[in-house]
Coordinates of N, CA and C in Angstrom, one line a residue:
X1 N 123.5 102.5 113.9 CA 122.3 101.8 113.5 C 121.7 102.3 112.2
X2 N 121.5 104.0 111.9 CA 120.9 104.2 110.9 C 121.9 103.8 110.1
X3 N 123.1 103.9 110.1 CA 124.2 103.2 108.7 C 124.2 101.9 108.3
X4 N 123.4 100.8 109.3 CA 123.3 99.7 109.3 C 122.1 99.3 108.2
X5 N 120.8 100.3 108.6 CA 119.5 100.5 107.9 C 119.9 100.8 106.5
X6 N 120.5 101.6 105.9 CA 121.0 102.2 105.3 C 121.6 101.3 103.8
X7 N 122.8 100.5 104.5 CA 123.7 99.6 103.9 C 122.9 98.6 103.6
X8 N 121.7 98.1 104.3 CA 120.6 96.9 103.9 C 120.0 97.5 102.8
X9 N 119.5 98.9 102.8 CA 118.7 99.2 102.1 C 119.2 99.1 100.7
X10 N 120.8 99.8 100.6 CA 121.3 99.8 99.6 C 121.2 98.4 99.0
X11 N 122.0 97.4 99.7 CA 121.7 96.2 99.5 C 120.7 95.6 98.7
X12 N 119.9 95.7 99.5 CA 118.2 95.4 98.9 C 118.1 95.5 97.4
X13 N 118.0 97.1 97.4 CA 117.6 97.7 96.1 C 118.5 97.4 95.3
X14 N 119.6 97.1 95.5 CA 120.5 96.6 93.8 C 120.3 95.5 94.1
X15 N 120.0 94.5 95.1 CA 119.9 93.1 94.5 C 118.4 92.6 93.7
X16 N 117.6 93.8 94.6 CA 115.9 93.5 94.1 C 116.1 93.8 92.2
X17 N 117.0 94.8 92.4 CA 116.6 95.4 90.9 C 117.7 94.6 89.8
X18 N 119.0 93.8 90.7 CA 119.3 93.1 89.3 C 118.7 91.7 89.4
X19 N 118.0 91.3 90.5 CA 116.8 89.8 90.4 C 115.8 90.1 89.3
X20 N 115.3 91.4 90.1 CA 114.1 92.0 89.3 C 114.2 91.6 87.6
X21 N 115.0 92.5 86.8 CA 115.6 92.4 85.7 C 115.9 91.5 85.1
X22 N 116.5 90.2 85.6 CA 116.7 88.7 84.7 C 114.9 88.4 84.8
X23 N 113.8 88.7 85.5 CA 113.4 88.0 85.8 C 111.7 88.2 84.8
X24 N 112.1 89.7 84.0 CA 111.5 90.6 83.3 C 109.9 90.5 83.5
X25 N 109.5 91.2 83.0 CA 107.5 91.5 83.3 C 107.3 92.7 83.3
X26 N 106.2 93.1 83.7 CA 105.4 94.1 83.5 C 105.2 95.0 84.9
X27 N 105.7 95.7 85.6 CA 105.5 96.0 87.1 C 104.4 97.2 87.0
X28 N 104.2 97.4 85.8 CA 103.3 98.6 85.9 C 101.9 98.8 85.5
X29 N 101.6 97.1 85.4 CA 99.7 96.8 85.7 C 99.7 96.3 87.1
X30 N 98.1 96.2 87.2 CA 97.7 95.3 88.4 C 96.9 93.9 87.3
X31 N 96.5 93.5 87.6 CA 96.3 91.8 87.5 C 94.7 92.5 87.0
X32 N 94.5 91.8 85.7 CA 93.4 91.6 84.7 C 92.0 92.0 85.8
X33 N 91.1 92.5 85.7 CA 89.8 92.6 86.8 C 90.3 92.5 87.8
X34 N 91.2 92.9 88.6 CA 91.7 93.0 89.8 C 91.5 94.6 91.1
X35 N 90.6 95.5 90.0 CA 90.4 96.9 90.6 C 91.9 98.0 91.0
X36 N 91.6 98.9 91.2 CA 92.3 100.0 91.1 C 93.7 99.6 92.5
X37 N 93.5 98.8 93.1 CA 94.3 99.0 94.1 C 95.6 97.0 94.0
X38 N 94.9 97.1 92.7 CA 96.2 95.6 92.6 C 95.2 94.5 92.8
X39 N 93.6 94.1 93.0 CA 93.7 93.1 93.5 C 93.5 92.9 94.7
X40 N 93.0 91.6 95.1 CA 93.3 91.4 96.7 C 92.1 90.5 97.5
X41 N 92.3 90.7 99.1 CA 91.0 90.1 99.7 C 90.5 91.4 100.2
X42 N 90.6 92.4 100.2 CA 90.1 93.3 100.6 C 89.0 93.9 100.2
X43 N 87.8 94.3 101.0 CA 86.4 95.1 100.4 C 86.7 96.1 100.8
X44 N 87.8 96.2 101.8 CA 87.1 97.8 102.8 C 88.3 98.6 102.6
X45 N 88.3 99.6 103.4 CA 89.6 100.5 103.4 C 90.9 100.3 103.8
X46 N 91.6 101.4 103.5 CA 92.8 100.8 103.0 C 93.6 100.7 104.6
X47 N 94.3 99.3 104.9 CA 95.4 99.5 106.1 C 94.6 98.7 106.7
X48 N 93.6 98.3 106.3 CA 92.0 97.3 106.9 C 92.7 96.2 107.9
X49 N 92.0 95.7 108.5 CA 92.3 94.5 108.8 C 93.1 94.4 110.7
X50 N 93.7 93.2 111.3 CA 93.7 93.5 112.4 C 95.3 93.3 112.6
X51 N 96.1 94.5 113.0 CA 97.7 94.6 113.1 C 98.0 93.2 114.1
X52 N 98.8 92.7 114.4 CA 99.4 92.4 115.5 C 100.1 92.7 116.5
X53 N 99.0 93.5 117.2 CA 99.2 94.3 118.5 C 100.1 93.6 119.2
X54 N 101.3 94.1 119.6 CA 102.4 93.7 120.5 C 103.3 92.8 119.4
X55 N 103.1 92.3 118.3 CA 103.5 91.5 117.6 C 105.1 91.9 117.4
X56 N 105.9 90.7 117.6 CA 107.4 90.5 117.3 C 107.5 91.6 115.9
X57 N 108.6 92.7 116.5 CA 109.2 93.5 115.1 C 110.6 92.4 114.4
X58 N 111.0 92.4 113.4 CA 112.2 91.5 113.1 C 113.4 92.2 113.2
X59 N 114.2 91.9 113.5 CA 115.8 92.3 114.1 C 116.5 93.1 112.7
X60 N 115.6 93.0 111.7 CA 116.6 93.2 109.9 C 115.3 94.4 109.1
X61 N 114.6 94.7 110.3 CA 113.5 95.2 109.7 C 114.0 96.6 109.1
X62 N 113.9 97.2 107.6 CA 114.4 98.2 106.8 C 113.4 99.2 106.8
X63 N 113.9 100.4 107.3 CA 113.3 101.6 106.9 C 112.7 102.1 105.8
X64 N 111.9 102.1 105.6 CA 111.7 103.1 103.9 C 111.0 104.2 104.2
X65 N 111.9 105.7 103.8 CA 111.0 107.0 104.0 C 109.9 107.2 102.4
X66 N 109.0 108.2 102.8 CA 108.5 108.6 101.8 C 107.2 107.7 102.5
X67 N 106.3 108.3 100.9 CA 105.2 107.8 100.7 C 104.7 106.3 100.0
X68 N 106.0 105.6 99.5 CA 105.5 105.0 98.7 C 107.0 104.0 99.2
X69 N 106.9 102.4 99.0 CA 107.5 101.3 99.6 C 107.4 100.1 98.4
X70 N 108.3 99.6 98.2 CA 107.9 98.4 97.4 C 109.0 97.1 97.7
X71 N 108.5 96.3 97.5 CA 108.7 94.8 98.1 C 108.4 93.9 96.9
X72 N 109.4 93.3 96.5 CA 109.5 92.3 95.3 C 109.3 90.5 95.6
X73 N 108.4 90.3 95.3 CA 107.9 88.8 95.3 C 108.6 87.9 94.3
X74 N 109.7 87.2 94.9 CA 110.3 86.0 93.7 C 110.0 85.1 94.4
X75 N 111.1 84.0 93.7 CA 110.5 82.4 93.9 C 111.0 81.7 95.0
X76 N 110.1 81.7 96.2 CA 110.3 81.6 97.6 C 111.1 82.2 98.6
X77 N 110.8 83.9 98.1 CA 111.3 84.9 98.7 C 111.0 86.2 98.8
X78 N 110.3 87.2 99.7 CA 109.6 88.7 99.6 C 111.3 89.0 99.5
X79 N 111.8 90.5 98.6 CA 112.6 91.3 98.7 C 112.3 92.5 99.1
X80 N 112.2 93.3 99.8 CA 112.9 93.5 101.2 C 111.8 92.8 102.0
X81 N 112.3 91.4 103.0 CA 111.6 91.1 103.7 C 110.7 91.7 105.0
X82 N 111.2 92.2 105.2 CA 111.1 93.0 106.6 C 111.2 94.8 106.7
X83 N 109.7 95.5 106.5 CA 109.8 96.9 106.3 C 109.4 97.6 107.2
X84 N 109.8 98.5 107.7 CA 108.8 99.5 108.2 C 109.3 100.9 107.8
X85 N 107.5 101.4 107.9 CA 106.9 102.5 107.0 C 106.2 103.8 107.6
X86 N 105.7 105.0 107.6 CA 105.2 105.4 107.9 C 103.9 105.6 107.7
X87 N 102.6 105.9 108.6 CA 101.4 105.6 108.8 C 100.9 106.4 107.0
X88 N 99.9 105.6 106.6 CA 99.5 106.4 105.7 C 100.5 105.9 104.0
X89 N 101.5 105.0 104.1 CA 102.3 104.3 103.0 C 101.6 103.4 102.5
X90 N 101.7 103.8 101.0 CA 101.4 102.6 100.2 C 102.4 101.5 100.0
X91 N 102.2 100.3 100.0 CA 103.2 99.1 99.4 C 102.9 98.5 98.8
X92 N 103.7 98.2 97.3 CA 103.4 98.1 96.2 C 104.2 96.5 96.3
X93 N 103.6 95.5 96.2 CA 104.3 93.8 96.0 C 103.8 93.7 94.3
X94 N 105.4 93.0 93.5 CA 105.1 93.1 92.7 C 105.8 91.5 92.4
X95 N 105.0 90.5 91.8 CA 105.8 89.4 91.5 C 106.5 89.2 90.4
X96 N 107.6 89.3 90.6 CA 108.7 89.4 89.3 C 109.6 87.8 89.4
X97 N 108.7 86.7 89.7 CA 108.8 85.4 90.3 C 108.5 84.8 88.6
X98 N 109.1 83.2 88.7 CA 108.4 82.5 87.7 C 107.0 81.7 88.1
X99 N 106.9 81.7 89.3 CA 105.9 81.2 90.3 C 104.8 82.1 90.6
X100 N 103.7 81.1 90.5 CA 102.5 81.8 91.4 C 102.5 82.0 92.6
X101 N 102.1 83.1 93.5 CA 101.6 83.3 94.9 C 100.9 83.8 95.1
X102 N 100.4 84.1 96.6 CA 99.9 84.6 97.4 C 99.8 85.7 98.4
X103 N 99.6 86.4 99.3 CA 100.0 87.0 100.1 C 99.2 87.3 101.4
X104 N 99.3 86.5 102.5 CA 98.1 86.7 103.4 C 98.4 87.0 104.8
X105 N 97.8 87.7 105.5 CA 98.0 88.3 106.5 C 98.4 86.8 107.8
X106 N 99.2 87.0 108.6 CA 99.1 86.5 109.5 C 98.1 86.1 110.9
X107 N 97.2 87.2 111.3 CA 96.6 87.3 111.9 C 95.7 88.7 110.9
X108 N 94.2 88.3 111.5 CA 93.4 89.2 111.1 C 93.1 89.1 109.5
X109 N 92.4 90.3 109.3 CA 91.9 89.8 107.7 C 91.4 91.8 106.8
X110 N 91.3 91.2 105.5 CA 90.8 92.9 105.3 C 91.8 93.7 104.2
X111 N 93.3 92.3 104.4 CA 93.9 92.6 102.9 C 95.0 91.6 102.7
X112 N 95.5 91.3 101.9 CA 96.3 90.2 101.1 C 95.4 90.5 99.7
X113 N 96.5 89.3 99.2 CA 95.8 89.1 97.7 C 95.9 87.9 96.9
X114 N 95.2 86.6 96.6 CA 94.9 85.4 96.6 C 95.9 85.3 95.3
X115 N 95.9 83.9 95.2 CA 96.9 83.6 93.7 C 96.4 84.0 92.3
X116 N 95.4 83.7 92.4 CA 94.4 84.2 91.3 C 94.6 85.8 90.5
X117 N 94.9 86.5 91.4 CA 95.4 88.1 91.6 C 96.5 88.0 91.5
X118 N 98.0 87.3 91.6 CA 99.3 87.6 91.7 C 100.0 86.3 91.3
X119 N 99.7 86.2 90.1 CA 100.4 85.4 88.8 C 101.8 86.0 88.9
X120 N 102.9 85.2 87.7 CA 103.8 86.7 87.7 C 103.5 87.5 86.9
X121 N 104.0 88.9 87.2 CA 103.8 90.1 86.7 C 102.9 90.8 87.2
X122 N 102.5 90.4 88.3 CA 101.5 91.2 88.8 C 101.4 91.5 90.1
X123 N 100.7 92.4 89.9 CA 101.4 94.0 91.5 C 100.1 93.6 92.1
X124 N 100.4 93.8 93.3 CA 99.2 94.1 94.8 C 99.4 95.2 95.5
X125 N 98.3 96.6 95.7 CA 99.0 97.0 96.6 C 98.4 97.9 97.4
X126 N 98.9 98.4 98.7 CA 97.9 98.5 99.8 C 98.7 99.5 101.0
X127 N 97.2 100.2 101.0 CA 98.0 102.0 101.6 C 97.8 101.1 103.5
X128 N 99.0 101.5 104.1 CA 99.0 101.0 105.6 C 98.7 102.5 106.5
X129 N 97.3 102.5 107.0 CA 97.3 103.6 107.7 C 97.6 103.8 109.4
X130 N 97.1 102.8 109.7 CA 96.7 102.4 111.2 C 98.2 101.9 111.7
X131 N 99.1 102.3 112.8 CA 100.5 102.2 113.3 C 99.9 100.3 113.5
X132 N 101.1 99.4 113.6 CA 100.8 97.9 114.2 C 102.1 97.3 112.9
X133 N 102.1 96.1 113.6 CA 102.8 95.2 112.8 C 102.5 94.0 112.2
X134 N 102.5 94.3 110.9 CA 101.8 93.3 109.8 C 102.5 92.6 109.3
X135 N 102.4 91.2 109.5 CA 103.4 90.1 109.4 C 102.1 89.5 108.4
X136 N 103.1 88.8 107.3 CA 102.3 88.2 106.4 C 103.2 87.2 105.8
X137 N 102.4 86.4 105.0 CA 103.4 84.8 104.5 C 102.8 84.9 103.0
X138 N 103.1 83.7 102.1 CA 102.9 83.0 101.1 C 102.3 81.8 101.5
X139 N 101.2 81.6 101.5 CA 100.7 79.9 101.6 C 101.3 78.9 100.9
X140 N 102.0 79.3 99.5 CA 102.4 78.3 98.6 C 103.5 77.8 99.2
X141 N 104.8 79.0 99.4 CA 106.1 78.5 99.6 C 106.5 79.3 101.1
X142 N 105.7 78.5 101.9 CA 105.9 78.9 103.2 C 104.9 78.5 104.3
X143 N 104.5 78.9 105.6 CA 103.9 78.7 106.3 C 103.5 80.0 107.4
X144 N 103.2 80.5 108.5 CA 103.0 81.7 108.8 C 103.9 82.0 110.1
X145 N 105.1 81.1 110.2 CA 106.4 81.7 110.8 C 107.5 81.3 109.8
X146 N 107.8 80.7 108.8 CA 108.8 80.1 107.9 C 108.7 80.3 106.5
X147 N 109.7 79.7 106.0 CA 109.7 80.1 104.5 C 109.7 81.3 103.9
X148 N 108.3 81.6 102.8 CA 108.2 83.2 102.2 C 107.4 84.1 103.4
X149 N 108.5 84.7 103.9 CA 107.4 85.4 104.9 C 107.8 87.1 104.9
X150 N 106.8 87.9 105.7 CA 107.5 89.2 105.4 C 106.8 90.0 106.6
X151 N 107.7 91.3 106.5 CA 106.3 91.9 107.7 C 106.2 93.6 107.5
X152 N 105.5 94.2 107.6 CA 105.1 95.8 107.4 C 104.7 96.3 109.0
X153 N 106.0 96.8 109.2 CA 106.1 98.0 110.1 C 105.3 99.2 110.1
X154 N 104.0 99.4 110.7 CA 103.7 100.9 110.7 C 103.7 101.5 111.8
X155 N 104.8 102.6 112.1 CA 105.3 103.4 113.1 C 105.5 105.1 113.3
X156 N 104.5 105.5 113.9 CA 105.0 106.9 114.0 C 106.3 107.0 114.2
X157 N 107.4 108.1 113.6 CA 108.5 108.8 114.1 C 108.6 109.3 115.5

């Protein structure tokens, strides 16, 4: 199983990073008046908002150790769809897309980040403290079981 995790991950990251690269920008601002954390709908602290308690984990869902997680937004697709992370992970969504989007929680409220905020080239991003499963979509190029969708695992070991 972990060689399975593993092989996706590898996966992932050379496909995210030669998409990434035709697709060029800036990954290392946040979005014009957007504040220190990318942007967003969020007022309050960070991980905010309400998990989906008992909510469906995804069968392809990829591990990422460490402190820090990132997930690539292109043109009607999160790259790595499906993460989980440990409590207290920042994830960093960066649109390296020709397209505008969005990013909005499935259930509950307290973080995403409106289109306005995630033009391309521009990063959103958001520390997950509280364990639950945060399933989230694109309004533009999706709906909130189809299309651009994605979800953030937070799991004690």
């Amino acid at each position: 199983m972990h060689r399975r995790r593993l092989a996706a991950l590898a996966a992932a990251v050379l496909l995210g990073g030669t998409l990434a690269a035709g697709c060029g920008g800036d990954d290392s601002s946040a979005s014009p008046g957007a504040g220190a954390d990318g942007g967003g709908l969020s007022s309050s602290g960070a991980g905010g908002g309400d998990p989906t308690a008992g909510g469906e984990v995804p069968d392809d869902v990829v591990k990422v150790e460490g402190t820090e997680a990132a997930v690539t937004a292109l043109d009607n697709s999160f790259r790595v769809e499906n993460i989980e992370v440990a409590p207290g992970t920042t994830v960093t969504w960066d649109n390296r897309g020709r397209n505008e989007h969005n990013l909005l929680p499935v259930k509950g409220s307290g973080w995403g980040v409106e289109v306005d905020a995630f033009q391309p080239g521009d990063t959103y991003r958001r520390t997950f403290d509280t364990p639950g499963v945060y399933h989230y979509y694109c309004s533009i190029h999706g709906t909130t079981d189809g299309g651009m969708i994605g979800t953030v695992v937070v799991a004690d070991d």
